[in-house]
Coordinates of C-alpha atoms and ligand atoms in Angstrom, one line a residue:
X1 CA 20.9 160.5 27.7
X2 CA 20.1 157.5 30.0
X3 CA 20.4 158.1 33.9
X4 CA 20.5 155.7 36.6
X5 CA 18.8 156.4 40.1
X6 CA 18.8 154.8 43.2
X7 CA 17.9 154.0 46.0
X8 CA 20.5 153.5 48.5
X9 CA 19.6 151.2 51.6
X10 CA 18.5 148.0 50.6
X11 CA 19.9 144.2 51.1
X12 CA 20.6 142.3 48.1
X13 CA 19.1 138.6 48.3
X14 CA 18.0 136.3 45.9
X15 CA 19.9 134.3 42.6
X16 CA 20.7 135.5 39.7
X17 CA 22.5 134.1 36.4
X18 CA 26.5 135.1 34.9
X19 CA 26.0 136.7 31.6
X20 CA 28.6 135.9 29.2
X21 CA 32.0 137.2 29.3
X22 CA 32.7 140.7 27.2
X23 CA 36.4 140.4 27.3
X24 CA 36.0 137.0 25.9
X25 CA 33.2 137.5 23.2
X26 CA 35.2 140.2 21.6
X27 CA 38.3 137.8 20.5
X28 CA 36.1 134.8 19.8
X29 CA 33.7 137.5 17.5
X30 CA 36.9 138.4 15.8
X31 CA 38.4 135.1 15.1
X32 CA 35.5 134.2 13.0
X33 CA 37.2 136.2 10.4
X34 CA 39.9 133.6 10.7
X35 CA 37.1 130.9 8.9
X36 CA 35.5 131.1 5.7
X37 CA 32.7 129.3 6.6
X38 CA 29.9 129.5 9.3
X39 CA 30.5 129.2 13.4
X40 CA 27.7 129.9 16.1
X41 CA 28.6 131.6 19.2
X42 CA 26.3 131.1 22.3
X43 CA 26.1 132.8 25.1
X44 CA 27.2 136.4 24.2
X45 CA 26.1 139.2 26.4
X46 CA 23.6 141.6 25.2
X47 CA 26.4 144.9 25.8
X48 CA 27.2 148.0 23.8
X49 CA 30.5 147.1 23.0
X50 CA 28.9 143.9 21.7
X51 CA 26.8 145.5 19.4
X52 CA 30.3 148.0 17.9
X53 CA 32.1 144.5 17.4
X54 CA 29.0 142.9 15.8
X55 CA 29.0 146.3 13.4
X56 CA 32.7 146.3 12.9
X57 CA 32.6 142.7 11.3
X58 CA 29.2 143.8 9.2
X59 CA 30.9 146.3 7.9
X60 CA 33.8 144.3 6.3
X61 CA 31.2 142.0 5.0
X62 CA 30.0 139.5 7.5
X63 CA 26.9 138.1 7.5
X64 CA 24.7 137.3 10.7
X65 CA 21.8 136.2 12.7
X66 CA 21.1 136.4 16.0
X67 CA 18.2 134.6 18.0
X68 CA 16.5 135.5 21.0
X69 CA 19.1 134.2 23.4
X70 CA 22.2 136.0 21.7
X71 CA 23.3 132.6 20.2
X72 CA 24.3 134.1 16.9
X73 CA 25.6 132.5 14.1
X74 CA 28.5 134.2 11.6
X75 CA 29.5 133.9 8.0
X76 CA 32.4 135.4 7.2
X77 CA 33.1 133.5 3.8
X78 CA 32.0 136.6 1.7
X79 CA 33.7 139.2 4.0
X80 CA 36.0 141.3 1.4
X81 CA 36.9 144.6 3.2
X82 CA 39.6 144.1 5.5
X83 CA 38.7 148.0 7.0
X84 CA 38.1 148.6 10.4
X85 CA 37.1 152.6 10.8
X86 CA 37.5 155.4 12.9
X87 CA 34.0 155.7 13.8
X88 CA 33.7 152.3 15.1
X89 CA 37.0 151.9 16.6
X90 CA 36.9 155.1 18.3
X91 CA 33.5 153.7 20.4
X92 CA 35.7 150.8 21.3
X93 CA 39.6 149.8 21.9
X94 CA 38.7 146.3 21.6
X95 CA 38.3 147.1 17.7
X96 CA 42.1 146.5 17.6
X97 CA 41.3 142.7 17.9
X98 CA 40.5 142.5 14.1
X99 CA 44.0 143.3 13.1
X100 CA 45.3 140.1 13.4
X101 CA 43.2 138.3 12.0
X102 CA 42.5 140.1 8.7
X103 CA 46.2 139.9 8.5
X104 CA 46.4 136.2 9.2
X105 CA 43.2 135.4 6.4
X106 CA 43.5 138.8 4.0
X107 CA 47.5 139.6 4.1
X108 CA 46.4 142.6 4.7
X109 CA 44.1 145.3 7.2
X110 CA 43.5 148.8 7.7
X111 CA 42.7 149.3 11.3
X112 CA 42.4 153.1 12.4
X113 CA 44.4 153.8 15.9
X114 CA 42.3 153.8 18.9
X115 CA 43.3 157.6 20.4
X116 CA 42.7 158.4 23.7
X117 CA 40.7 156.8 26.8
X118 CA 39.4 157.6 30.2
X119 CA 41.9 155.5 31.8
X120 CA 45.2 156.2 30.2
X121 CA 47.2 156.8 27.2
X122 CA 46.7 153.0 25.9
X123 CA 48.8 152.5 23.4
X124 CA 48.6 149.7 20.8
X125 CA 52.4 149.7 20.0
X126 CA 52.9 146.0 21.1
X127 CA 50.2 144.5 19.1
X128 CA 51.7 146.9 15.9
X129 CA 55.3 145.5 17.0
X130 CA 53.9 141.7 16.7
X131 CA 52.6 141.7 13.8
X132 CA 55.8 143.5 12.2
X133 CA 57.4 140.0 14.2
X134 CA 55.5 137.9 12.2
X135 CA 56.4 139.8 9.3
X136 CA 53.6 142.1 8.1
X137 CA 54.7 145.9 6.7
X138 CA 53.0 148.6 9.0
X139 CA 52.9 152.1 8.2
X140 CA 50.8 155.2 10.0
X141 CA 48.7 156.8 7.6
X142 CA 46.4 159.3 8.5
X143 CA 45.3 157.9 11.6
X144 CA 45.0 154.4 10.6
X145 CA 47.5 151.1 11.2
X146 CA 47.6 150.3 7.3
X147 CA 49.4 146.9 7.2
X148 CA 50.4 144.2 4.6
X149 CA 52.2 140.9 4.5
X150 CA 52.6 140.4 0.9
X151 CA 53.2 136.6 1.0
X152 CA 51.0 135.8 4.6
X153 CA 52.5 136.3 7.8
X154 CA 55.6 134.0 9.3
X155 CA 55.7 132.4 12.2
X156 CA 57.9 134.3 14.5
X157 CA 59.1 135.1 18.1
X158 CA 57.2 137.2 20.1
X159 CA 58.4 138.8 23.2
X160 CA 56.2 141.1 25.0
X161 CA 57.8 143.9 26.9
X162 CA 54.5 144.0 28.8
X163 CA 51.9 141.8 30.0
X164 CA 48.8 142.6 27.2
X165 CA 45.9 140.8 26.5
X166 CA 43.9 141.8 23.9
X167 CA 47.7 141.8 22.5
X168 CA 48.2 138.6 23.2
X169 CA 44.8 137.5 21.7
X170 CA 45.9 139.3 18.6
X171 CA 49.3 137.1 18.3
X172 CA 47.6 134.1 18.7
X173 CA 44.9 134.7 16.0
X174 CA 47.8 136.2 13.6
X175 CA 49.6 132.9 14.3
X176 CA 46.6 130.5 13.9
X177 CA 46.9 131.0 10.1
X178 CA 50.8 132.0 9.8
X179 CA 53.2 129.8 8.3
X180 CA 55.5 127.4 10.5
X181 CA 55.7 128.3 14.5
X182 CA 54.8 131.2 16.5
X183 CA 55.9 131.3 20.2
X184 CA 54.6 133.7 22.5
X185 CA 56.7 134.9 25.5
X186 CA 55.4 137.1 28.9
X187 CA 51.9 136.1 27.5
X188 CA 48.7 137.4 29.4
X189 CA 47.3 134.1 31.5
X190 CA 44.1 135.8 31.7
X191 CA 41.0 133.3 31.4
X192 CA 39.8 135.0 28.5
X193 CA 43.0 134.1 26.6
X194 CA 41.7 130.4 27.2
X195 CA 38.5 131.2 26.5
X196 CA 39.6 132.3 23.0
X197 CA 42.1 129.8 22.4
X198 CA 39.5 126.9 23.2
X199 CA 37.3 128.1 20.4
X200 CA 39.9 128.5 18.1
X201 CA 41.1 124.7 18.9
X202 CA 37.7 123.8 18.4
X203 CA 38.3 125.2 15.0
X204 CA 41.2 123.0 14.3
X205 CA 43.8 125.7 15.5
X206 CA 47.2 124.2 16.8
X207 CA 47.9 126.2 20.5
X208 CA 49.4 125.0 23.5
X209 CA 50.4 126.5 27.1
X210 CA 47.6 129.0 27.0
X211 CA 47.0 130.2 30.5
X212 CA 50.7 130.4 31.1
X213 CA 53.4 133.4 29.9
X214 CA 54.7 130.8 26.7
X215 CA 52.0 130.2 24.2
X216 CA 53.0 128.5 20.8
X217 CA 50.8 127.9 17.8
X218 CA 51.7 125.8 15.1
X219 CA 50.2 127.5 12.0
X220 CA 47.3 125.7 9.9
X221 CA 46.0 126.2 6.5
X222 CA 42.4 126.4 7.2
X223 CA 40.3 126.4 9.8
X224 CA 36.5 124.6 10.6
X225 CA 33.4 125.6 11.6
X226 CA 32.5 125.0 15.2
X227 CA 29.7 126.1 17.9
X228 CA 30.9 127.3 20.8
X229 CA 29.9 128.9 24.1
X230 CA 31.4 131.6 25.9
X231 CA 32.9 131.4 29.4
X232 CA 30.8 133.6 32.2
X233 CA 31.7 137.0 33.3
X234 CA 34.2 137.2 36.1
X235 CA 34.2 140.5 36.5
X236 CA 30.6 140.7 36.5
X237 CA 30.1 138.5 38.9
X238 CA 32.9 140.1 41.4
X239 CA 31.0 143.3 40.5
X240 CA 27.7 141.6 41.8
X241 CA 29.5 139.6 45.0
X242 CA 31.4 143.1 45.9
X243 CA 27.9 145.0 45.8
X244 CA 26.0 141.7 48.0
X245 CA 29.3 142.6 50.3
X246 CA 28.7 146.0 50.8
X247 CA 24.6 145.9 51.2
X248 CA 25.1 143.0 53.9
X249 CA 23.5 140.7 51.5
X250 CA 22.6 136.6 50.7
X251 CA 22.9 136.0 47.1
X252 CA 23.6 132.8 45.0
X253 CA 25.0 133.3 41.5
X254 CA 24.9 130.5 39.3
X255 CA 27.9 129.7 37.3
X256 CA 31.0 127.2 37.1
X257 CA 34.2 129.7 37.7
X258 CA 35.3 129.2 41.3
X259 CA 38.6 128.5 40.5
X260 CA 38.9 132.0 38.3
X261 CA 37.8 134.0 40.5
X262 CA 39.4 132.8 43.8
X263 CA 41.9 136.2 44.2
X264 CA 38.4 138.3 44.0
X265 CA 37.0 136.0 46.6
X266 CA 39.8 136.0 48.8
X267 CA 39.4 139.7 48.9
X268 CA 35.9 139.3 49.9
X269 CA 36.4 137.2 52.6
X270 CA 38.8 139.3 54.2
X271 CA 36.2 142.2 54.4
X272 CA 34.2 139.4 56.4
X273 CA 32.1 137.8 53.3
X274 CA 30.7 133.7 54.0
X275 CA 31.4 132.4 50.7
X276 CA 30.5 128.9 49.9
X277 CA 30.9 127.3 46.5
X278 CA 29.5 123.6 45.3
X279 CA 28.9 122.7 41.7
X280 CA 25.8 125.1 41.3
X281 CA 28.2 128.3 41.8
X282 CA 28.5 130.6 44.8
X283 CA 26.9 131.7 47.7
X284 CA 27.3 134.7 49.6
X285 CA 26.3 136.3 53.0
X286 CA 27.4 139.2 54.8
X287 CA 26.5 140.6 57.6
X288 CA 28.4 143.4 59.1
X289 CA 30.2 146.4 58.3
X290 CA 33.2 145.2 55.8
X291 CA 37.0 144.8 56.8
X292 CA 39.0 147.3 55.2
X293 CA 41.1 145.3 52.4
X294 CA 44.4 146.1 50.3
X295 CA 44.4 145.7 47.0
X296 CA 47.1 145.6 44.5
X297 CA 46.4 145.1 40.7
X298 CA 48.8 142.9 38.4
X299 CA 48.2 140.9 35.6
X300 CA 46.7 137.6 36.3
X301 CA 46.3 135.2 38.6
X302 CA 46.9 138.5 40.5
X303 CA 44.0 140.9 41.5
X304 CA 42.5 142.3 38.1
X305 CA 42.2 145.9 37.6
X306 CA 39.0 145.6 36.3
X307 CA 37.4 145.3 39.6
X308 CA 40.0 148.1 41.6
X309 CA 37.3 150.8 41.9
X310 CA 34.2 147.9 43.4
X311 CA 36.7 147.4 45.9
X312 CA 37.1 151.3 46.8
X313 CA 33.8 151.6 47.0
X314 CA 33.9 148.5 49.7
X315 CA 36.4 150.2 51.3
X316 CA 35.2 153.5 51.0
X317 CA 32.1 152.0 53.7
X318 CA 34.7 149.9 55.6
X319 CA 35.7 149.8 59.6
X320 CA 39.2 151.0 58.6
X321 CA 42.6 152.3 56.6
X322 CA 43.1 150.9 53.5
X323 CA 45.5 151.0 50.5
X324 CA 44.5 150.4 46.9
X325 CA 47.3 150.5 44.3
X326 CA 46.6 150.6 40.7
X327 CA 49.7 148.7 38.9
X328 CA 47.7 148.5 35.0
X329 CA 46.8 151.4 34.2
X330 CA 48.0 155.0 34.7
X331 CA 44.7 157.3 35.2
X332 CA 42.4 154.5 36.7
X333 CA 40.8 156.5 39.2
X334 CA 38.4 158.6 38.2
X335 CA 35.9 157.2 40.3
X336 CA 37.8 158.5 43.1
X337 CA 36.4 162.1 42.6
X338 CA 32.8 160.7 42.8
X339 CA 32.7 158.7 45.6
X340 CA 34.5 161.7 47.5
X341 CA 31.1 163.7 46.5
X342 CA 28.8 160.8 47.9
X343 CA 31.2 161.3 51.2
X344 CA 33.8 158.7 50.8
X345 CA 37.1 159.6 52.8
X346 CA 40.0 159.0 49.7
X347 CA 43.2 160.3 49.3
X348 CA 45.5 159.5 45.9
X349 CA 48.9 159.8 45.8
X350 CA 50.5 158.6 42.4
X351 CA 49.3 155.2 41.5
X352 CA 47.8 154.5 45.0
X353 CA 44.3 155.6 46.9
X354 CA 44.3 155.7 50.7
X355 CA 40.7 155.3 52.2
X356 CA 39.3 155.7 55.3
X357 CA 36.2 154.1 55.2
X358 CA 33.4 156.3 56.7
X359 CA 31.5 153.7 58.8
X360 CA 28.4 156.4 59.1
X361 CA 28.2 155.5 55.2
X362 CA 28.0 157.3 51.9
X363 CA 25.2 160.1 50.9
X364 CA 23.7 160.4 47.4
X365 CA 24.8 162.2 45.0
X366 CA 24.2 163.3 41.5
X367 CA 27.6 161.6 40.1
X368 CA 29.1 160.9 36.5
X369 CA 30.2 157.7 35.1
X370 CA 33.4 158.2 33.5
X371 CA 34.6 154.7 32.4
X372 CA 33.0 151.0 32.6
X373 CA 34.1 150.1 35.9
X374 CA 34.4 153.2 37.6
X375 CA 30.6 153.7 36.4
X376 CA 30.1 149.8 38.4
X377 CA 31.3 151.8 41.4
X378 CA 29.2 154.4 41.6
X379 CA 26.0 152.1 41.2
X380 CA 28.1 150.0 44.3
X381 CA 27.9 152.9 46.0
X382 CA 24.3 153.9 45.5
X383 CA 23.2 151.0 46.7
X384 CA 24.1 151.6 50.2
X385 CA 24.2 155.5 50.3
X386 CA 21.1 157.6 52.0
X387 CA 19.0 158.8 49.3
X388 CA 18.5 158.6 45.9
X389 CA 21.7 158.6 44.1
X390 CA 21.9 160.1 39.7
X391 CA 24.3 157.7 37.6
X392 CA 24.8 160.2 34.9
X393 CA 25.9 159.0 31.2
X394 CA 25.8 155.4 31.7
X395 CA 26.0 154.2 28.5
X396 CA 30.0 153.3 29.7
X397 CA 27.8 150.9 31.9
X398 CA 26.1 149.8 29.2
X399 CA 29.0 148.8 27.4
X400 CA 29.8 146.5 29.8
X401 CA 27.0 145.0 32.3
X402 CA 24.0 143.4 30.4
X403 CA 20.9 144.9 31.9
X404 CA 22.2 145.9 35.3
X405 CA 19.1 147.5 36.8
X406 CA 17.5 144.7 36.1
X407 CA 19.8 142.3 37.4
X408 CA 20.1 144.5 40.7
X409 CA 15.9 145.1 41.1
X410 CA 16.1 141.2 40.8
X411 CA 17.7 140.9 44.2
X412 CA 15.6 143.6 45.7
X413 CA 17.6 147.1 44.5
X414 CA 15.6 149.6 43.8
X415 CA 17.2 151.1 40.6
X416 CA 14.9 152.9 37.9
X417 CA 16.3 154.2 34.4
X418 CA 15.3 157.8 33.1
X419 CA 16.4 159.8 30.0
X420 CA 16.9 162.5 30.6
Ligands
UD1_501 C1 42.1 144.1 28.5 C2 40.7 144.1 28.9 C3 40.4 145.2 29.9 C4 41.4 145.1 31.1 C5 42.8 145.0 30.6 C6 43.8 144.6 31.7 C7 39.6 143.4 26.9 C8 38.7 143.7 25.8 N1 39.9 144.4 27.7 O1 42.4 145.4 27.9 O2 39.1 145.1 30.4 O3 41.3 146.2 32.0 O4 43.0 143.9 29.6 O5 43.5 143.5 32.4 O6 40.0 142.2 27.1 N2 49.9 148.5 26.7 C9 50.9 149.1 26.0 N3 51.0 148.9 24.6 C10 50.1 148.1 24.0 C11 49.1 147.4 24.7 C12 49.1 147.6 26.1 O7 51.7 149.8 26.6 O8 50.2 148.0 22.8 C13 49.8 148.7 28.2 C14 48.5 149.4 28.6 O9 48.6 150.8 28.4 C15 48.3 148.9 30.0 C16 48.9 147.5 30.0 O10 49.8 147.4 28.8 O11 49.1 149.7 30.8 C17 47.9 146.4 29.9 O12 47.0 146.6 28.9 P1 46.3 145.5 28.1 O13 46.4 144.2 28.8 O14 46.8 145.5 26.7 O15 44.8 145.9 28.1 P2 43.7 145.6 27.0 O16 44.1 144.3 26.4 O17 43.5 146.8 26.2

């Protein structure tokens, strides 16, 4: 099993590039089951959960090439198995993004339930709920959502008792295709929903208000081939601007999301960041020990959860008290633990971590990865701790950060990968 080591101590400096979004290469990989035709997608990042979503569609029938810069092209016009298994789903929630549209195209799917996860119970009862809105027949059957909609789905009201996006990225694609109007109500605003829904009306999909909590779609017959590019990583890049923040570092990373990312950047002023931004992408420098800075996670334009456990590790090296309070999720801190071993000064109680940051700094530590971002953590937090820190079972990194030692060594980390 791969291992990450480092050595703690060293500035980041340099450029480096966005990779494509995950959260929004997922949704846009699945709605080319929507088309029976070609599309190319460009700019998809080179992750694990990638690769299970790429798999998943194969495995129903998909056809595929992929060149040397991930720009891959699809053809789902022969796809004929509307199946998503356990084995594949199991690897990755995100696998719950097929179901609406094979129910949209097919009139039916068979998608096995998700089970468990590091970071909660996660159900998938609102995506199953909208699809029975829009008039499909679900039943449970050993393990798996089997669902039907003898005569194609309806359009329909949706109301979401809770903010979800992948959820919400599932009622637009079942709506895309659905007869009449779908209306979406308490829908995620997340970029990635844009993302998705400006492919899709590339393809000829009808969709308005994405990026606010009412989306409706006026269903089409068919959709059209298009080429489209995913957005850039925004959790990737806070990851990277959190870890130039905590090494006291100068880095410029070249993209064109400002404007999405402006509650993450907020945060890093206030721990003392200089962040400048023009039309190449952002800049920034740090040079003293970071403020300590709250953090409450919410849906967005709010603070995203996905970058909660960077920010304890800032704080966990920070002049000062501060409050991080996990609103998403109900078991997001398993990082906590970890960066306790490595000398971080946490206390959780219920949904919140109190941290006094230890200004002396963390000591490496052999420490386990236990979900994507709390693995991002721990390589945050060997970057500035004394010694050599072990990154154990990253291939939860993997799933989410395209080639991250390389990215980091780039801008002067010294990060080497064993197997161990
Ligand atoms: C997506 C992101 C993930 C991010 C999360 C929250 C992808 C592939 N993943 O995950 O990186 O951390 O949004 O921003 O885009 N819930 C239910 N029932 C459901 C669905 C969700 O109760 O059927 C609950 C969840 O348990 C959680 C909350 O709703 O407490 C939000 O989850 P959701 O937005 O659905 O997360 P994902 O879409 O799975």
């Amino acid at each position: 099993m791969d291992k990450l080591l480092i050595s703690g101590g060293r500035s980041l400096e340099g450029s480096l590039r966005a990779s494509g979004a995950k959260n929004s290469a997922l949704p846009i990989l699945a709605s080319s089951i929507l088309l029976k035709d070609k599309m190319t997608i460009r700019n998809i990042p080179h992750l694990n959960d990638i690769t299970t979503m790429i798999e998943l569609l194969s495995s129903m029938g998909a056809e595929m090439t992929v060149d040397e810069n991930m720009d891959l092209e699809i053809n789902s016009s022969n796809l004929e198995n509307p199946l998503a298994r356990y084995e594949l789903v199991k690897t990755m929630r995100a696998s719950i993004l097929v179901l609406g549209p094979l129910l949209s195209r097919y009139h039916e799917a068979e998608v096995a339930l998700p089970g468990g996860c590091a970071i909660g119970s996660r159900p998938v009862n609102l995506h199953i709920d909208c699809m029975r809105q829009l008039g499909a027949e679900i039943d449970i059957v050993d393990g798996y959502i089997k669902a039907k909609a003898k005569d194609g789905l309806k359009g329909g009201n949706i109301n979401f008792s809770n903010v979800t996006v992948t959820g919400t990225e599932n009622a637009i694609m079942a709506g895309v295709l659905a007869k009449g109007t779908t209306t979406i109500s308490n829908a995620a605003k997340e970029p990635e929903v844009v993302d998705l829904v400006a492919c899709l009306r590339k393809m000829g999909a009808k969709i308005f208000g994405e990026g606010t909590d009412r989306i409706e779609i006026n269903g089409v017959n068919a959709l059209e081939p298009c080429d489209y590019s995913v957005m850039a990583d925004r959790i990737e890049i806070g990851t990277y601007l959190t870890a130039v923040t905590m090494t006291k570092g100068n880095v410029s990373i070249k993209c064109s999301l400002p404007s999405v990312l402006e509650t993450i950047l907020d945060k890093l002023k206030i721990a003392g960041a200089n962040i400048q931004i023009d039309e190449e992408g952002i800049n920034l420098e740090m040079d003293k020990i970071p403020n300590p800075v709250n953090i409450s996670t919410a849906p967005f334009p709010l603070f995203p959860t996905d970058m909660q456990a960077q920010f304890i590790a800032l704080n966990s090296i920070s002049k000062g008290k501060s409050k991080v309070i996990e609103n998403v999720f109900e078991n997001r801190f398993m990082h906590v633990q970890e960066l306790i071993r490595m000398g971080g000064n946490i206390r959780l109680e219920g949904n919140t971590a109190y941290i006094e940051g230890n200004t002396k700094g963390l000591i490496a530590a052999p420490v386990m990865a236990t979900d994507l971002r709390a693995s991002a953590s721990l390589v945050l937090a060997g970057l500035v701790a004394k010694g050599q820190t072990k990154v154990d079972r990253i291939y939860h990194i993997d799933r989410g950060y395209e080639r991250i030692e390389e990215k980091l060594n780039l801008l002067g980390a010294n990060i080497e990968r064993v197997s161990e």
